[in-house]
Coordinates of C-alpha atoms and ligand atoms in Angstrom, one line a residue:
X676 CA 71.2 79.8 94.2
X677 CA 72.2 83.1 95.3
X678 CA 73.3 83.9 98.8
X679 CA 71.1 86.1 101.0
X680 CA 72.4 88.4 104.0
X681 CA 70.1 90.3 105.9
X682 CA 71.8 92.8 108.0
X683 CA 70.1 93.9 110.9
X684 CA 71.4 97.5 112.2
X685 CA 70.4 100.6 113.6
X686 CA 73.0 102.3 111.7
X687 CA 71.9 100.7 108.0
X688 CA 74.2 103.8 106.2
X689 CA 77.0 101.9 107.5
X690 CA 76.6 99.4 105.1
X691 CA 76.7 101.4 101.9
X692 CA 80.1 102.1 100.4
X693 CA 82.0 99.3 101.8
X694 CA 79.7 96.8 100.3
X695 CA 79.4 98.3 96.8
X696 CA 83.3 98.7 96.2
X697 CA 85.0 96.4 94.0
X698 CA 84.5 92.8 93.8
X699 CA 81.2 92.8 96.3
X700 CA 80.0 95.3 94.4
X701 CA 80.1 93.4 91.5
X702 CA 79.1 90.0 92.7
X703 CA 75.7 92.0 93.7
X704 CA 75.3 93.2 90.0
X705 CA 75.8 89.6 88.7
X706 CA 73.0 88.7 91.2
X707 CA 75.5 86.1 93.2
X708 CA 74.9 88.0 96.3
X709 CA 72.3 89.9 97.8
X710 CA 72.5 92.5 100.7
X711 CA 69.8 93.8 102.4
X712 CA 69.9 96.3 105.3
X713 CA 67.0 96.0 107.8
X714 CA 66.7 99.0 109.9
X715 CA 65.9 97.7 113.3
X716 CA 63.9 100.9 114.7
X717 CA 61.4 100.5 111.5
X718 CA 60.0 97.7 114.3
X719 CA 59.6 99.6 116.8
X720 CA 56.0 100.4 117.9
X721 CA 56.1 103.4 120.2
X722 CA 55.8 106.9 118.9
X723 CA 59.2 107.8 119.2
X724 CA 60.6 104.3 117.9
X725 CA 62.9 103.7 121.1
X726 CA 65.1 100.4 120.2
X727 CA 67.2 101.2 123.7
X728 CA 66.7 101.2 127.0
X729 CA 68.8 101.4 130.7
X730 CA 69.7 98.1 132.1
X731 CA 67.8 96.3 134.8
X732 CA 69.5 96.2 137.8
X733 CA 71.3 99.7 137.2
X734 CA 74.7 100.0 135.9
X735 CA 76.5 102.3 132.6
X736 CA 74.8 102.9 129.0
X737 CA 71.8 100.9 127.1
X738 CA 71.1 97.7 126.2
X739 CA 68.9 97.5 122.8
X740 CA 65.4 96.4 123.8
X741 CA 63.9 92.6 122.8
X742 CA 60.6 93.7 120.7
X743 CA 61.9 95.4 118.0
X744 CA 64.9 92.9 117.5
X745 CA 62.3 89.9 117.7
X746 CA 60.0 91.9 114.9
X747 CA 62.9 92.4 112.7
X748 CA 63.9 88.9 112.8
X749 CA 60.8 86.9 112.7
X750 CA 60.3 89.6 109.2
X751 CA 64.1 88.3 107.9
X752 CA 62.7 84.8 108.6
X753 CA 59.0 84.7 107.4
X754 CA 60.7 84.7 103.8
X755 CA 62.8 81.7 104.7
X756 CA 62.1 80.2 108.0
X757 CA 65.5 78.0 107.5
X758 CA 67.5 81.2 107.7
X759 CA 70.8 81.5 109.9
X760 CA 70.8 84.0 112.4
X761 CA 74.0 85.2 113.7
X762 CA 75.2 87.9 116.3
X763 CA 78.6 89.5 116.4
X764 CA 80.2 89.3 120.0
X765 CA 83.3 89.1 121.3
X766 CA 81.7 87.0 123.6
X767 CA 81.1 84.1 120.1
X768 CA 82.9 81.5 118.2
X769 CA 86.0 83.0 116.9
X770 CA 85.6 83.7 113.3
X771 CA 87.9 82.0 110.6
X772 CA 88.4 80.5 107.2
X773 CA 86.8 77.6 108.2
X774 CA 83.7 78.8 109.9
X775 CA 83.6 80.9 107.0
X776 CA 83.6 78.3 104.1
X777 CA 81.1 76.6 106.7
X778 CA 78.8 79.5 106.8
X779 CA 78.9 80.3 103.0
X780 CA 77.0 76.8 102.4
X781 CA 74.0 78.5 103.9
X782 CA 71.7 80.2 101.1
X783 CA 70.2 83.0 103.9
X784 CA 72.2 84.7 106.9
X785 CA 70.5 87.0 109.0
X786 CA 73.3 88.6 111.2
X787 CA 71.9 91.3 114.1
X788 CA 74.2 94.3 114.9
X789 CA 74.1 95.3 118.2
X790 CA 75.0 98.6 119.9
X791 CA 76.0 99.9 123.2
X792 CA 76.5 97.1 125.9
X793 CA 74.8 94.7 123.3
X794 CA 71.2 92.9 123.2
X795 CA 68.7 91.8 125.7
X796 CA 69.8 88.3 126.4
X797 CA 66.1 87.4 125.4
X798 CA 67.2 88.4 122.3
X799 CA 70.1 85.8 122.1
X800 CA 68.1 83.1 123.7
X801 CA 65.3 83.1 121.4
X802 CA 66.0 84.4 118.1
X803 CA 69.9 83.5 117.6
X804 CA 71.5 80.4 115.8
X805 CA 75.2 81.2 116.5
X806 CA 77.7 83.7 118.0
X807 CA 80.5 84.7 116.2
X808 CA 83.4 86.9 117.4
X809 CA 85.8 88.3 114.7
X810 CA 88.8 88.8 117.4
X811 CA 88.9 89.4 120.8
X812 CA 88.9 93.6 120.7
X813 CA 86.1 96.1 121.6
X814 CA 84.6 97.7 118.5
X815 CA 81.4 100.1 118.6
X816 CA 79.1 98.2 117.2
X817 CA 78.5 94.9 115.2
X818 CA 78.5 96.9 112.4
X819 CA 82.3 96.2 111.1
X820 CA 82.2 92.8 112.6
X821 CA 79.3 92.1 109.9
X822 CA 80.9 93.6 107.1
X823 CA 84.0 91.5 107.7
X824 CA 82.1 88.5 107.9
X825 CA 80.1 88.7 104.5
X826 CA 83.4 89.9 102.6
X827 CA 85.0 86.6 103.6
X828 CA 82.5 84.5 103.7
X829 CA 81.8 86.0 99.9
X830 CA 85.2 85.0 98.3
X831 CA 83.6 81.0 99.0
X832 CA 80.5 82.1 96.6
X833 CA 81.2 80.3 92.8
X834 CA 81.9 83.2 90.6
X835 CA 82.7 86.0 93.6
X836 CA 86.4 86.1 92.7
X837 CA 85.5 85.8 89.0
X838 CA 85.0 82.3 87.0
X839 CA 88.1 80.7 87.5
X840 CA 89.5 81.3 90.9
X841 CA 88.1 80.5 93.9
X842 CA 88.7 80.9 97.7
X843 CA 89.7 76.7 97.5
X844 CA 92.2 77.2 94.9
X845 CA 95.1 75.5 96.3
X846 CA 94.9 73.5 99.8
X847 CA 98.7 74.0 100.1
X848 CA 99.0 77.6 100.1
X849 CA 95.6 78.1 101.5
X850 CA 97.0 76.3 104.9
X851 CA 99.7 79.0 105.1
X852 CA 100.9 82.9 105.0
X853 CA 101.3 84.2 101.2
X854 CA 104.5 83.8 100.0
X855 CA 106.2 87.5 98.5
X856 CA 104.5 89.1 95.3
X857 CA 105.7 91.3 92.9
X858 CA 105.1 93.6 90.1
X859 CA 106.7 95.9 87.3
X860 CA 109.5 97.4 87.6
X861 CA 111.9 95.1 88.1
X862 CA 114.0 97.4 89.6
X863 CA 112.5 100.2 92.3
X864 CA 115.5 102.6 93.6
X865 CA 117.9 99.7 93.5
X866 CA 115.9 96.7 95.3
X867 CA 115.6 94.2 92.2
X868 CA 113.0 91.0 92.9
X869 CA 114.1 87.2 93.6
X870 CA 116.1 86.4 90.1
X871 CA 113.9 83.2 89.7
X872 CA 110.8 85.2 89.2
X873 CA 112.3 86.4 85.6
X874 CA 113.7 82.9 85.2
X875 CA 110.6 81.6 83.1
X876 CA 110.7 78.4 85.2
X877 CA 107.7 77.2 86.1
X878 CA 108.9 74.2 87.9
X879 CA 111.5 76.8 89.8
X880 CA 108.9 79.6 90.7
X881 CA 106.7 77.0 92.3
X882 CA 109.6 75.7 94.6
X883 CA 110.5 79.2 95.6
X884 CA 107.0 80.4 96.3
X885 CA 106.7 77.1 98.4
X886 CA 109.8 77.8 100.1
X887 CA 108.8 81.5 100.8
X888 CA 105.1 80.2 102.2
X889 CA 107.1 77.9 104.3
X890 CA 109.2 80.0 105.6
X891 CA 106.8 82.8 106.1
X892 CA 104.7 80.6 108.3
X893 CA 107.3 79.2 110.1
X894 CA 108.9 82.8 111.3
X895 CA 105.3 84.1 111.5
X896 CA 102.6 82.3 112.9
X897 CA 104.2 78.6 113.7
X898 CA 100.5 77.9 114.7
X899 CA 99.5 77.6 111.2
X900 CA 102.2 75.0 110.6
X901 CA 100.8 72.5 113.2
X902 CA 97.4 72.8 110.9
X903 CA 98.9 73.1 107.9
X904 CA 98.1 70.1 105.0
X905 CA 101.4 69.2 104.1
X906 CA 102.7 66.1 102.3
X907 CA 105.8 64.2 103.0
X908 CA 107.9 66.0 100.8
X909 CA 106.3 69.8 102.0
X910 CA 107.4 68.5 105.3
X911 CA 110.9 67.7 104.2
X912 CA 111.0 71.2 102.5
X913 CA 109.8 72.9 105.8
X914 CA 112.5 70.1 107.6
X915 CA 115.1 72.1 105.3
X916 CA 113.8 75.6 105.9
X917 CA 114.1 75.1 109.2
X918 CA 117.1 73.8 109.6
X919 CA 118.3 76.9 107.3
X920 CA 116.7 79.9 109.9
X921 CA 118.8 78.1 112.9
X922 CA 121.9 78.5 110.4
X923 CA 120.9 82.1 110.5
X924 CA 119.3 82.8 113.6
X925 CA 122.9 81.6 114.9
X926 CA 124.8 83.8 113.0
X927 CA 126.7 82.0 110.5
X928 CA 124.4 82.5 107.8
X929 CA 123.6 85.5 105.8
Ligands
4GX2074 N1 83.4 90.6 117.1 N2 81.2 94.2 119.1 C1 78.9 93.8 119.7 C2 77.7 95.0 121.4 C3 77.9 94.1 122.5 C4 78.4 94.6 123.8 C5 78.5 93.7 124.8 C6 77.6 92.0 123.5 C7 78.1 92.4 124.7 C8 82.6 92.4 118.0 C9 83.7 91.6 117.8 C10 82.4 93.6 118.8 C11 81.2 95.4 119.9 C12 79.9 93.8 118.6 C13 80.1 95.3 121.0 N3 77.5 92.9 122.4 N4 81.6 91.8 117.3 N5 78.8 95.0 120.4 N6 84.9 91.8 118.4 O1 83.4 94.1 119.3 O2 82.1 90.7 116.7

């Protein structure tokens, strides 16, 4: 029942802190996730445990050497031979909500961290399932890039964001930027909150928070919208929104 994620690194200290915080932290004590950090140079076989090398064919820095990373991951699997095995690349599937509800469905992930200008293709060829990329920037290592990827793909996990809520909750909202929050006082150095927040009506709140989600996504990231699930009267809403930053966009509004 619990999900498994094997991380193989050569930096497993990474991993530590950032898991253990807060609401991963505690999903590991209630035993809905498990992390385990596989130290890729405990399969190496030389003396010195060298898990890098100089590329073939000449050229800048090290490329992490095949053996060890097909030791390590033929160990991961022998305990589940069904297990996932992903690498973080720029060079993968771009990571999202979606390929992370997707990948929270599968009970093992084995995701390999690579280093310096990456794996032995080898590597990739034979031992990896699936390439993920979790935006198209240059990080160190695949370090971050794994971390990222189990703390979304977490929130999916029944009883992660506690017993009620869920990543799922709400297929409206979850199709579009948050709409505003706030919190006591109701008054910071002069700049109150929206009035219908203290109103008390339910049916009112809803609408504005709608609204604001609307009109969020619309001014933010108009590529959400052409996604979004919206019914026939969401899109009449947005139709309205719309219509509204033109008015203001224009100048006539306030
Ligand atoms: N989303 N990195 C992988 C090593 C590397 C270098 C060259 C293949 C080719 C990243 C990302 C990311 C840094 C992880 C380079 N691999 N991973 N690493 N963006 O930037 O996932």
């Amino acid at each position: 029942m619990r999900m498994k994620f094997d991380i193989l690194t050569l930096f497993p200290n990474m991993f530590s802190s950032p898991l253990q915080e807060s609401i991963l932290g505690k999903a590991i004590e209630k035993g809905l996730i498990q992390i385990r950090t596989i130290n890729i140079r405990d399969f190496t076989l030389d003396k010195h445990q060298v898990a890098d090398d100089s590329p073939y064919g000449g050229g800048q820095g090290m490329v992490m050497k095949v053996e060890p990373i097909a030791r390590a991951i033929e160990s991961a699997k022998s305990q589940n031979p069904s297990a996932w095995a992903v690498y973080l690349t720029p060079q993968g599937k771009p990571f999202n909500q979606d390929l992370a509800r997707r990948l929270s469905t599968r009970p093992h992930l084995i995701l390999l961290c690579g280093r310096y200008e990456g794996v032995d293709e080898r590597a990739r060829e034979l031992f990896i399932d699936e390439e993920i990329s979790i935006g198209d920037y240059v990080l160190t290592g695949g370090e971050l890039a794994a971390m990222v990827l189990i703390d979304a793909v977490s929130r999916f996990i029944p009883g992660v964001l506690g017993s009620v809520r869920s990543a799922e909750d709400d297929s409206f909202f979850n199709s579009l930027l948050e709409y505003p929050q706030y919190t006591r006082p109701s008054d910071f150095r002069g700049r109150g909150i929206p009035e219908v927040l203290l109103s008390g009506n339910h049916s009112a709140i809803s609408l504005w928070r709608k609204r604001e989600a609307l009109r969020r996504t619309s001014l933010r990231r108009p590529d959400l919208l052409a996604k979004a699930n919206l019914s026939d009267e969401d899109k009449k809403l947005l139709e309205e929104i719309l219509q509204q930053i033109k008015k203001e966009q224009s100048g006539d509004g306030v």
